[in-house]
mmCIF file of C-alpha atoms in Angstrom:
data_model
loop_
_atom_site.group_PDB
_atom_site.id
_atom_site.type_symbol
_atom_site.label_atom_id
_atom_site.label_comp_id
_atom_site.label_asym_id
_atom_site.label_seq_id
_atom_site.Cartn_x
_atom_site.Cartn_y
_atom_site.Cartn_z
ATOM 1 C CA UNK A 1353 100.873 -165.891 162.516
ATOM 2 C CA UNK A 1354 98.976 -162.819 161.817
ATOM 3 C CA UNK A 1355 100.927 -160.882 159.359
ATOM 4 C CA UNK A 1356 102.003 -164.312 157.711
ATOM 5 C CA UNK A 1357 98.101 -165.221 156.852
ATOM 6 C CA UNK A 1358 96.242 -161.715 156.357
ATOM 7 C CA UNK A 1359 97.845 -160.207 152.953
ATOM 8 C CA UNK A 1360 95.925 -163.360 151.368
ATOM 9 C CA UNK A 1361 93.287 -165.640 151.919
ATOM 10 C CA UNK A 1362 94.071 -168.895 153.768
ATOM 11 C CA UNK A 1363 92.612 -172.275 152.477
ATOM 12 C CA UNK A 1364 92.677 -175.199 155.479
ATOM 13 C CA UNK A 1365 92.090 -178.272 154.011
ATOM 14 C CA UNK A 1366 91.888 -182.062 155.264
ATOM 15 C CA UNK A 1367 95.327 -183.401 154.199
ATOM 16 C CA UNK A 1368 94.439 -186.988 154.281
ATOM 17 C CA UNK A 1369 91.853 -186.495 151.654
ATOM 18 C CA UNK A 1370 92.012 -187.457 147.973
ATOM 19 C CA UNK A 1371 88.847 -185.022 147.180
ATOM 20 C CA UNK A 1372 90.640 -182.250 149.049
ATOM 21 C CA UNK A 1373 93.945 -182.696 147.570
ATOM 22 C CA UNK A 1374 92.511 -182.375 144.074
ATOM 23 C CA UNK A 1375 90.179 -179.510 145.090
ATOM 24 C CA UNK A 1376 93.633 -177.570 146.360
ATOM 25 C CA UNK A 1377 95.677 -178.743 143.000
ATOM 26 C CA UNK A 1378 92.482 -177.021 140.874
ATOM 27 C CA UNK A 1379 92.372 -173.956 143.344
ATOM 28 C CA UNK A 1380 95.980 -173.336 142.403
ATOM 29 C CA UNK A 1381 95.532 -173.635 138.372
ATOM 30 C CA UNK A 1382 92.818 -171.541 138.688
ATOM 31 C CA UNK A 1383 94.316 -168.983 140.501
ATOM 32 C CA UNK A 1384 97.221 -167.381 138.846
ATOM 33 C CA UNK A 1385 97.362 -164.419 140.831
ATOM 34 C CA UNK A 1386 98.054 -166.158 143.910
ATOM 35 C CA UNK A 1387 95.256 -164.968 146.039
ATOM 36 C CA UNK A 1388 95.495 -168.318 148.268
ATOM 37 C CA UNK A 1389 97.635 -170.369 150.198
ATOM 38 C CA UNK A 1390 97.379 -173.722 151.557
ATOM 39 C CA UNK A 1391 97.650 -175.173 155.088
ATOM 40 C CA UNK A 1392 96.304 -178.969 156.203
ATOM 41 C CA UNK A 1393 93.990 -178.788 159.003
ATOM 42 C CA UNK A 1394 96.251 -181.676 160.813
ATOM 43 C CA UNK A 1395 99.283 -179.581 160.448
ATOM 44 C CA UNK A 1396 100.154 -177.741 163.882
ATOM 45 C CA UNK A 1397 99.958 -174.437 161.717
ATOM 46 C CA UNK A 1398 96.282 -175.347 160.763
ATOM 47 C CA UNK A 1399 95.129 -176.413 163.875
ATOM 48 C CA UNK A 1400 96.707 -173.353 165.625
ATOM 49 C CA UNK A 1401 94.862 -170.924 162.840
ATOM 50 C CA UNK A 1402 91.738 -172.730 162.883
ATOM 51 C CA UNK A 1403 91.643 -172.554 167.011
ATOM 52 C CA UNK A 1404 92.330 -168.724 166.915
ATOM 53 C CA UNK A 1405 89.275 -168.057 164.520
ATOM 54 C CA UNK A 1406 87.085 -170.124 166.796
ATOM 55 C CA UNK A 1407 86.600 -173.285 164.641
ATOM 56 C CA UNK A 1408 86.259 -176.240 166.678
ATOM 57 C CA UNK A 1409 88.204 -178.743 164.496
ATOM 58 C CA UNK A 1410 88.973 -182.166 165.260
ATOM 59 C CA UNK A 1411 90.283 -184.883 162.839
ATOM 60 C CA UNK A 1412 86.907 -186.674 163.521
ATOM 61 C CA UNK A 1413 84.986 -183.209 163.067
ATOM 62 C CA UNK A 1414 82.957 -182.085 159.846
ATOM 63 C CA UNK A 1415 85.094 -179.929 158.156
ATOM 64 C CA UNK A 1416 87.320 -180.678 155.293
ATOM 65 C CA UNK A 1417 87.872 -177.057 154.135
ATOM 66 C CA UNK A 1418 87.890 -173.523 156.085
ATOM 67 C CA UNK A 1419 88.689 -170.584 154.694
ATOM 68 C CA UNK A 1420 90.450 -167.652 156.630
ATOM 69 C CA UNK A 1421 90.120 -164.392 154.632
ATOM 70 C CA UNK A 1422 90.075 -160.775 155.938
ATOM 71 C CA UNK A 1423 90.324 -161.776 159.398
ATOM 72 C CA UNK A 1424 87.300 -164.120 158.947
ATOM 73 C CA UNK A 1425 86.973 -167.791 159.225
ATOM 74 C CA UNK A 1426 84.507 -169.481 156.865
ATOM 75 C CA UNK A 1427 83.277 -172.779 156.696
ATOM 76 C CA UNK A 1428 81.762 -175.498 154.938
ATOM 77 C CA UNK A 1429 79.445 -174.111 151.755
ATOM 78 C CA UNK A 1430 80.390 -170.499 152.360
ATOM 79 C CA UNK A 1431 83.912 -171.079 152.166
ATOM 80 C CA UNK A 1432 84.034 -173.372 149.534
ATOM 81 C CA UNK A 1433 81.719 -170.964 147.306
ATOM 82 C CA UNK A 1434 83.686 -167.698 148.564
ATOM 83 C CA UNK A 1435 86.883 -169.716 146.868
ATOM 84 C CA UNK A 1436 85.371 -170.108 143.703
ATOM 85 C CA UNK A 1437 84.299 -166.945 143.144
ATOM 86 C CA UNK A 1438 87.403 -166.075 143.075
ATOM 87 C CA UNK A 1439 88.942 -168.233 140.689
ATOM 88 C CA UNK A 1440 89.650 -167.659 137.178
ATOM 89 C CA UNK A 1441 87.378 -169.386 134.567
ATOM 90 C CA UNK A 1442 83.691 -170.449 134.222
ATOM 91 C CA UNK A 1443 83.548 -172.293 137.884
ATOM 92 C CA UNK A 1444 83.279 -168.872 139.403
ATOM 93 C CA UNK A 1445 79.271 -169.561 138.454
ATOM 94 C CA UNK A 1446 79.226 -171.683 140.858
ATOM 95 C CA UNK A 1447 79.670 -168.902 143.508
ATOM 96 C CA UNK A 1448 75.807 -168.032 142.589
ATOM 97 C CA UNK A 1449 74.594 -170.914 144.955
ATOM 98 C CA UNK A 1450 75.676 -168.131 147.604
ATOM 99 C CA UNK A 1451 72.375 -167.013 147.178
ATOM 100 C CA UNK A 1452 70.466 -170.115 148.417
ATOM 101 C CA UNK A 1453 69.857 -170.397 152.599
ATOM 102 C CA UNK A 1454 73.044 -171.681 154.517
ATOM 103 C CA UNK A 1455 71.557 -174.408 155.564
ATOM 104 C CA UNK A 1456 70.445 -176.100 152.232
ATOM 105 C CA UNK A 1457 73.755 -175.387 151.123
ATOM 106 C CA UNK A 1458 75.530 -176.812 153.986
ATOM 107 C CA UNK A 1459 73.297 -180.151 153.437
ATOM 108 C CA UNK A 1460 74.804 -180.628 150.000
ATOM 109 C CA UNK A 1461 78.542 -179.910 151.457
ATOM 110 C CA UNK A 1462 78.009 -182.077 154.809
ATOM 111 C CA UNK A 1463 76.817 -185.129 152.268
ATOM 112 C CA UNK A 1464 79.906 -184.628 150.144
ATOM 113 C CA UNK A 1465 81.968 -184.451 153.231
ATOM 114 C CA UNK A 1466 80.540 -187.990 154.672
ATOM 115 C CA UNK A 1467 81.196 -189.555 151.660
ATOM 116 C CA UNK A 1468 84.687 -188.615 150.340
ATOM 117 C CA UNK A 1469 86.974 -190.770 152.065
ATOM 118 C CA UNK A 1470 84.396 -193.520 150.341
ATOM 119 C CA UNK A 1471 84.324 -192.053 147.095
ATOM 120 C CA UNK A 1472 87.637 -190.313 146.574
ATOM 121 C CA UNK A 1473 89.715 -192.465 149.429
ATOM 122 C CA UNK A 1474 92.174 -191.469 151.955
ATOM 123 C CA UNK A 1475 95.958 -190.576 151.303
ATOM 124 C CA UNK A 1476 98.218 -193.450 151.844
ATOM 125 C CA UNK A 1477 101.535 -191.394 151.346
ATOM 126 C CA UNK A 1478 102.726 -187.863 151.158
ATOM 127 C CA UNK A 1479 102.376 -186.700 147.493
ATOM 128 C CA UNK A 1480 104.669 -183.658 146.423
ATOM 129 C CA UNK A 1481 102.702 -180.798 145.236
ATOM 130 C CA UNK A 1482 103.270 -179.794 141.504
ATOM 131 C CA UNK A 1483 105.927 -177.010 140.821
ATOM 132 C CA UNK A 1484 104.636 -173.536 142.149
ATOM 133 C CA UNK A 1485 102.152 -174.804 144.491
ATOM 134 C CA UNK A 1486 104.736 -176.060 147.170
ATOM 135 C CA UNK A 1487 105.513 -172.694 147.559
ATOM 136 C CA UNK A 1488 102.023 -171.478 148.560
ATOM 137 C CA UNK A 1489 101.911 -174.038 151.345
ATOM 138 C CA UNK A 1490 102.135 -172.394 154.807
ATOM 139 C CA UNK A 1491 102.566 -175.717 156.490
ATOM 140 C CA UNK A 1492 102.766 -179.365 155.624
ATOM 141 C CA UNK A 1493 100.811 -182.763 157.423
ATOM 142 C CA UNK A 1494 103.253 -183.586 160.417
#
């Protein structure tokens, strides 16, 4: 697992969440250099990687995104902002929110995470990623 995940950043996301699915597709379309790889938190790989880096992930937990980068695990707003800072286009400016205290950033993150199923819904079936994205998945939900 170590060699497979340390040459690039790995985004662990809620594979049941429609917002998270849209976010993965957004990251993919704004990451032409292929810096990021993806795995659902619900996958065995995702759970093992989260556990390896000390995340107490559970399917009912507060996370919808985790980032493993350079041997470190980032969660909540820190993960999201570290990701956007590395994307192409104007979205990078959102990385400036990193100057806010973490507790404030995480309040906004937790609010969105708490309503993500109500607003964007949950997946009812597996959807195939677009060409090119499938190759950047390290695992799929089981």
